[in-house]
Short mmCIF file of C-alpha atoms and ligand atoms in Angstrom, two decimals:
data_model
loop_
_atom_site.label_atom_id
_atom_site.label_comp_id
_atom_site.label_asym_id
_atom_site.label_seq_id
_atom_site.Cartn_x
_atom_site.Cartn_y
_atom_site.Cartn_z
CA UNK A 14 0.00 0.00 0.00
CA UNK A 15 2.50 2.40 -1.28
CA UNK A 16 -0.41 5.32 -0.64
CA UNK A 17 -1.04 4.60 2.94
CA UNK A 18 3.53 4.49 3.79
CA UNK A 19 3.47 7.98 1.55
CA UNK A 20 1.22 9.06 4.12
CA UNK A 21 3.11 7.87 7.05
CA UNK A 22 6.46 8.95 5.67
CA UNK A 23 5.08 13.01 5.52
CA UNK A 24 2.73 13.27 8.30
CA UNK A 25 4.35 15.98 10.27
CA UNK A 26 2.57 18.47 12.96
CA UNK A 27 1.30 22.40 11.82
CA UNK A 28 0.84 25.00 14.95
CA UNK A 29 -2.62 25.19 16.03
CA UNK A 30 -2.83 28.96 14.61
CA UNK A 31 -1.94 27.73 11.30
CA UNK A 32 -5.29 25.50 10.94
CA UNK A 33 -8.11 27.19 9.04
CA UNK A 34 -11.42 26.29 8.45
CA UNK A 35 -14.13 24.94 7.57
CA UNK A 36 -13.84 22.34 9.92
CA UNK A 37 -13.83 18.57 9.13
CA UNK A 38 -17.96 17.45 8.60
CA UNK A 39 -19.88 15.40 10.80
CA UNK A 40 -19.48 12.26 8.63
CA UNK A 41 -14.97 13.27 8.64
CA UNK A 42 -15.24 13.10 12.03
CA UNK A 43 -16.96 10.31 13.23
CA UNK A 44 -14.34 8.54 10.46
CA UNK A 45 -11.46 10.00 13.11
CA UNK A 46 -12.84 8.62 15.85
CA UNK A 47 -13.64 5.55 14.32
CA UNK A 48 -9.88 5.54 12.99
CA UNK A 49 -8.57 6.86 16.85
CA UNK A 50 -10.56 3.90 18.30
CA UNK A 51 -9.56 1.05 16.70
CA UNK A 52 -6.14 0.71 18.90
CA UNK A 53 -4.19 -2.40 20.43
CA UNK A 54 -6.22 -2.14 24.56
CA UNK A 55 -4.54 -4.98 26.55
CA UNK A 56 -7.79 -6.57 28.31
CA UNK A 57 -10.06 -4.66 25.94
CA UNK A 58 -10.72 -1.76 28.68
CA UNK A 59 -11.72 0.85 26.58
CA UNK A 60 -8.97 3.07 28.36
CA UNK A 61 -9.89 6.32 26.67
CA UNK A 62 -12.13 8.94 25.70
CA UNK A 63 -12.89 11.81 23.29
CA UNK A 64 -14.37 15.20 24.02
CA UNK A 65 -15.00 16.99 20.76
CA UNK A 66 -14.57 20.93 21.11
CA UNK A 67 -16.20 22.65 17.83
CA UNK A 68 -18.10 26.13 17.00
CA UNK A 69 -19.09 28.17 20.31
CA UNK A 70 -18.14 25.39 22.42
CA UNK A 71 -14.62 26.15 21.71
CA UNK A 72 -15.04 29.69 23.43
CA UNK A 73 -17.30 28.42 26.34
CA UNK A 74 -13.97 25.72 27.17
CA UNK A 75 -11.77 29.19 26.61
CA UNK A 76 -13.78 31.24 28.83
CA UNK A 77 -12.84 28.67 31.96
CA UNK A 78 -9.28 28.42 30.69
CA UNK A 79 -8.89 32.40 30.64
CA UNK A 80 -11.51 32.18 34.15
CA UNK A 81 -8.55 29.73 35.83
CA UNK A 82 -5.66 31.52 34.52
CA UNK A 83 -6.68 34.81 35.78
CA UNK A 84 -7.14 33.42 39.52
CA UNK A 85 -4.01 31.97 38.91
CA UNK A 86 -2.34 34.79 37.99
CA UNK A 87 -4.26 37.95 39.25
CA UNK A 88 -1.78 40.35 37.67
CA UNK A 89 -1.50 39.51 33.96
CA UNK A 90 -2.20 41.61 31.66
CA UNK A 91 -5.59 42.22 29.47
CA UNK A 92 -4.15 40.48 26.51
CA UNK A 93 -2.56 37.44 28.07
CA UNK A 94 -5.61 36.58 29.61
CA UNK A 95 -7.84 37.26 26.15
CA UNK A 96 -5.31 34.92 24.77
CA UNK A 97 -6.27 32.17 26.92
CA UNK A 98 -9.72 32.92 25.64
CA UNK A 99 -8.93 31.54 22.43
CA UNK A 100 -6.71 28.19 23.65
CA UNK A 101 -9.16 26.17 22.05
CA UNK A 102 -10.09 28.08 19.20
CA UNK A 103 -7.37 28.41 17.09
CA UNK A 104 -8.27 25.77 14.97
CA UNK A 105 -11.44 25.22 13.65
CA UNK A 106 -11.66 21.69 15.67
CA UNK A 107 -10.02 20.11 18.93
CA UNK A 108 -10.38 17.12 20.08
CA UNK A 109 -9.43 16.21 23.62
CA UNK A 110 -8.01 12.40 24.24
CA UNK A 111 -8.55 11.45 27.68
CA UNK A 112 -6.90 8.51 29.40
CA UNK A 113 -9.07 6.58 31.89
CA UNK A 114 -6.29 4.92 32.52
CA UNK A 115 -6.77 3.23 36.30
CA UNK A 116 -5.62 -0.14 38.62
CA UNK A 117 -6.32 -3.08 37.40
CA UNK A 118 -5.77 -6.80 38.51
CA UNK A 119 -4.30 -7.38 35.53
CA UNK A 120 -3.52 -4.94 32.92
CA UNK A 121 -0.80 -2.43 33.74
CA UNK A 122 -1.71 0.78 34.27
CA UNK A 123 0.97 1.94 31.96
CA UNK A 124 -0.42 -0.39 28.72
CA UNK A 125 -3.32 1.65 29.32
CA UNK A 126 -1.79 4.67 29.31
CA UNK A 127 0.32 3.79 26.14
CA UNK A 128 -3.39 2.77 24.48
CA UNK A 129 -4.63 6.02 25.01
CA UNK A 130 -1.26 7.48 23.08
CA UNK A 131 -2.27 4.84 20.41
CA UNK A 132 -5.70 6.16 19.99
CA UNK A 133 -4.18 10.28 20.13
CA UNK A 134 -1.50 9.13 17.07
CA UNK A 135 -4.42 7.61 14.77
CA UNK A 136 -6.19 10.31 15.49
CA UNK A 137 -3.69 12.37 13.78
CA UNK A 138 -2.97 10.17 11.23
CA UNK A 139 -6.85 9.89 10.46
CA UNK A 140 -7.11 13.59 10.03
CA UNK A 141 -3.99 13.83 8.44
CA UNK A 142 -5.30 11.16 5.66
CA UNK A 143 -8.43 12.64 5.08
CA UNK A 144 -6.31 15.96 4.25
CA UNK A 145 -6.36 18.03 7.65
CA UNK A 146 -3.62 19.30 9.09
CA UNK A 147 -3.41 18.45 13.22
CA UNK A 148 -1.21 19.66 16.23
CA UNK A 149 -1.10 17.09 19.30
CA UNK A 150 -0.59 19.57 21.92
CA UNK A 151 -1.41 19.65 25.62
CA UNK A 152 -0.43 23.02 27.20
CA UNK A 153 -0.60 24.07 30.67
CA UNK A 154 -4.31 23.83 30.98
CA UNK A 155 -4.29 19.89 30.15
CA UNK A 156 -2.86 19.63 34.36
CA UNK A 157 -4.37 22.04 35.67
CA UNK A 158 -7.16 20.49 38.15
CA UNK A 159 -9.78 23.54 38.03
CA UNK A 160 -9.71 23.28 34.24
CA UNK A 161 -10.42 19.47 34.13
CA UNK A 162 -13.27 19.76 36.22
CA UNK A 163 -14.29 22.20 34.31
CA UNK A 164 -14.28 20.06 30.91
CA UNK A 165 -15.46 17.21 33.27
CA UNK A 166 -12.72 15.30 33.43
CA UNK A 167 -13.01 12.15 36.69
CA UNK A 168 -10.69 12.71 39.19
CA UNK A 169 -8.52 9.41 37.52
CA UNK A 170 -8.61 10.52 34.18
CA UNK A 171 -6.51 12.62 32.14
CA UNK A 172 -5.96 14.97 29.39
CA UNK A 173 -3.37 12.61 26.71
CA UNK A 174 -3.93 16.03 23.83
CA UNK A 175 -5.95 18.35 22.53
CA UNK A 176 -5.63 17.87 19.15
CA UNK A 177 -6.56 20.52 17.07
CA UNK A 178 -7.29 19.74 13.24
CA UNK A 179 -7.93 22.09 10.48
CA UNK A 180 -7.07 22.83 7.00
CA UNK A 181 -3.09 23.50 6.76
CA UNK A 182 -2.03 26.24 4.97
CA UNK A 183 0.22 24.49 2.84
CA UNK A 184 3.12 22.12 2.53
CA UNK A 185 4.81 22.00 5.44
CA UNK A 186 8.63 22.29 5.80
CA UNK A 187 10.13 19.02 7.88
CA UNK A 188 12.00 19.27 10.98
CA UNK A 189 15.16 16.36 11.07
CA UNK A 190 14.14 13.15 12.09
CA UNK A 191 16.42 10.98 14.64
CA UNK A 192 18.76 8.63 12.30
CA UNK A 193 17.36 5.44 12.54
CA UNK A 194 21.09 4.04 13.16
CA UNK A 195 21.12 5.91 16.77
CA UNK A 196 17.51 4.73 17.93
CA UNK A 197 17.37 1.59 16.53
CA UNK A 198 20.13 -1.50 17.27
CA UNK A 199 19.68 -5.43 16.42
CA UNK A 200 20.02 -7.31 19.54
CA UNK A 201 23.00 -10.29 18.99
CA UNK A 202 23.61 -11.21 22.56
CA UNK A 203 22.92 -11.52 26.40
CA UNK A 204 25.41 -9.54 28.18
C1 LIG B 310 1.72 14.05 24.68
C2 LIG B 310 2.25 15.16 23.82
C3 LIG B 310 2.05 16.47 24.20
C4 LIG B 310 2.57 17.52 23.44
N1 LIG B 310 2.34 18.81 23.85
C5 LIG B 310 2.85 19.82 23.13
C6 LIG B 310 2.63 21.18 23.54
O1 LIG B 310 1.96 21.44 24.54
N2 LIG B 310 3.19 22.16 22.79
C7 LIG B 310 3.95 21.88 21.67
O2 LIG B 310 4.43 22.81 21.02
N3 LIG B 310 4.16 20.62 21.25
C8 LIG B 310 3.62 19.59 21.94
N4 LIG B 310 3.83 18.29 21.52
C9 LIG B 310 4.67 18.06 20.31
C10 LIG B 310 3.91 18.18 19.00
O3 LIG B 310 2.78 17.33 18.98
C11 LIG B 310 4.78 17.77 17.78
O4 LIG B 310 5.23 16.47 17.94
C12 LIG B 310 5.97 18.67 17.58
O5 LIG B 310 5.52 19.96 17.29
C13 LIG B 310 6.88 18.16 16.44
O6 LIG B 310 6.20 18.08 15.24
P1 LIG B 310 6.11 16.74 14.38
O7 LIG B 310 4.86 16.02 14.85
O8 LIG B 310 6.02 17.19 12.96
O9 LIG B 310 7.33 15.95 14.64
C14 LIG B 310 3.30 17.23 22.25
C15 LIG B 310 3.48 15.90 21.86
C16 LIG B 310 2.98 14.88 22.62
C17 LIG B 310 3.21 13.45 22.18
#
């Protein structure tokens, strides 16, 4: 499937101002999720969730960001705290991958974790296959407690990326790429 490596070989991240609209249709995104879902899950726990942030909702999510970050910081300054406003509405769509990740007799608590950065990766790759462009960021809000509430977030659970998708503005330009000779080695023998 030459089509689908191509892919694979250019995906590469765009900043979430870059993304334009109009956003990805109902139909394009319930393909992303589809796509995000269909991960390896050790014990088949379901370790993840999406929250999809899109139109006003975007700015209602802002509002609490900017709300928290202004308690946090009663001194900034008008436009720091406008800018926080618009943390989730850069691009025309975000979509938030939470890890339920949580003890369990048998499956690790890390494999679940690792799931839910499974499901946050196709979720790129989805968007970046049906022609969007995506960020995978997480940003200070993702850990702060007030905010999570906020979004509704359980106590256990936890913000793996906002991803924000849109329509890139063009080609992007690479960054280097590790050389696969110093992260990859053949193992010949026990030490
Ligand atoms: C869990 C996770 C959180 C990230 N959070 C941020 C972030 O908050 N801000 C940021 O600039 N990049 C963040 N990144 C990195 C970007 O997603 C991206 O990898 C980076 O910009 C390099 O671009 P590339 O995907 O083309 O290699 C995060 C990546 C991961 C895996």
């Amino acid at each position: 499937m030459p089509e689908a490596l191509d892919l694979l070989k250019t995906r590469r991240s765009f900043k979430a101002i870059e993304l334009a609209g109009p956003p990805p249709t109902q139909a394009e995104i319930d393909t992303i999720l589809t796509v995000a879902s269909r991960v390896p899950d050790h014990g088949k726990l379901t370790p993840w969730r999406f929250i999809v942030f899109e139109g006003e909702a975007r700015r209602a999510a802002g509002e609490v960001i900017a709300e928290v970050f202004q308690a946090k910081y009663p001194d900034a300054k008008p436009d720091n705290v406008d800018y926080e406003r618009t943390r989730l509405a850069r691009a025309p769509l975000v979509i938030a991958v939470v890890s339920r990740a949580a003890p369990h007799v048998k499956i690790p608590e890390w494999e679940q974790v690792l799931s839910a950065g499974a499901a946050a990766m196709s979720l790129v790759l989805a968007a970046h296959a049906l022609g969007f462009g995506a960020s995978w960021i997480t940003e200070w809000y993702a850990y702060d407690r007030r905010v999570l509430d906020a979004l509704g977030l359980a106590p256990h659970e936890k913000i793996a990326g906002f991803v924000h998708i849109g329509r890139p503005p063009g080609p992007a330009e690479d960054r280097p790429r590790p050389p696969l000779a110093e992260i990859a080695t053949r193992f010949d023998q026990v030490s």
